[in-house]
Amino acid sequence: MKRWIPIAFLALIALFAVANLVLTEMASRALNEAYGETRLVQDGVEVLVRFSDSNISTLSPRIGLERLQVRNLETGDEFRARSLELFVSHGDLWRLIRSRGTGERPIVRNGRLELRDIAVVNAEQEMRYTAGALNATVSGDLFEMYAFVRTDFRNVPSQNQTIRINMNDIRPGTEPLPFIPAELPINRLDRLVLNMNYDQQADAFEVNRFEISLGADRITLDGRLSDVSAISSLGSDAETADTFVRPVLSARMRITPVRPQIPIGNDGLAVHFRSFDATFEGPLVDGLNPQTMLETAFSEISFTIDELSIFPPETFKEIYGQPLGFLGISSDRFTVPGVHAAYRITDDTAFIEEFSLQNPFAEVNLTGQLLRDNNSGLWMWDSSNLLVRPVTPESENFIRMFTSFFELRIQQTEGTFRIPLSGSLQSPRLEGLRM
């Protein structure tokens, strides 16, 4: 009797292996029929899904797709990946298989996603940008979180969400890289990390870690967006109701460059700093546009720059290089040990709470406010002054010699030089300049 036990055990293993092969074949066939070339509706947008082949393991379980293409039928934009691997729960696997032919989006509640050789092209088949690989883990609903971010947080998820994303070798094509100012000549990102979650009970969205890197250069960010469900009412009649609660964003950003110079614009101006730290707290008015956020009413913004160096363009050196040289000042580089600024905006007025330039020669501060011009939309300096207070007699003598050489007529009261500011924020005028 005992000798039959190993035989029965081996027969059971063989039966299980055969059953697994049959189930794998059925699952692969069902997946190809359901999504091999099908139209799905995601948040009212119809997309066409295609792939060349699938490879399924019902034990892991794992789904592998080759040459995936997802086209937005409205815009013509297309997402491509040479390979996709999706590690899911058994429940999600069977839901994916059973949803064949429904035209509804698949549901992935928990799992890990791996993509290789990614490309996004436009309707003219021009490459918008590419990426070497993407790895993501999700707890919640992957497609709900995607729709939440894609619609600027207007499609609120129906449950708690947690997603961690890691991408590498991101390169621009016809469009600049996301999250990077177009003025910066960055032609790739080595790495992008994003950890985010949505808490349904707290109605809050958090970015616990956002990091992009190019070599040793780093940009990191974290933040919290509260009252997320109110975003869907922005710009509508509901926003003016007495009970409307505006979503509030609190965010912190840090930049630590390693490269010796960071070009700004196209005229040769460049800067370098050891670190740049900024904070924002205020209502979310019109998405996460940085320019809009810096001018948002009822917000508070601050930033600190450590060890700032400014490299002037050649045009500046040609005009001012020789006069500055007579005073013993190099026009190749200007160094400021530190800069700190903080301001708050109430309606159409920006109050300067603090502004200081750290240096060993003089205390440099900025006081006053800016008013938004209703006609032009520009911010105009109002009752603002640049204050320079020398800390040593030598510094005061140098400033006097400097102002005399450049024919500057600057007011001085109790040892402090005062330079009134006027004009717009973009093109300020220093009163007293006579050149």
Coordinates of N, CA, C and O in Angstrom, one line a residue, residues 14 24 67 189 298 313 316:
A14 N 1.4 15.7 -11.6 CA 1.3 15.7 -13.1 C -0.1 16.2 -13.5 O -0.2 17.0 -14.4
T24 N -3.6 28.0 -18.2 CA -2.8 29.1 -18.8 C -3.2 29.3 -20.3 O -3.3 30.4 -20.7
R67 N 4.8 44.2 -27.5 CA 4.5 45.3 -28.4 C 3.1 45.8 -28.2 O 2.2 45.8 -29.0
L189 N 16.3 62.7 -18.4 CA 16.2 62.5 -17.0 C 16.7 61.0 -16.7 O 16.2 60.1 -17.3
F298 N -4.3 84.8 -1.6 CA -4.4 84.2 -0.3 C -3.5 83.0 -0.1 O -3.8 81.9 0.4
P313 N 25.9 87.2 -18.8 CA 26.1 87.0 -20.3 C 27.2 87.9 -20.8 O 27.6 88.8 -20.2
F316 N 26.7 91.7 -21.1 CA 26.9 92.4 -19.8 C 28.4 92.7 -19.6 O 28.8 93.8 -19.2

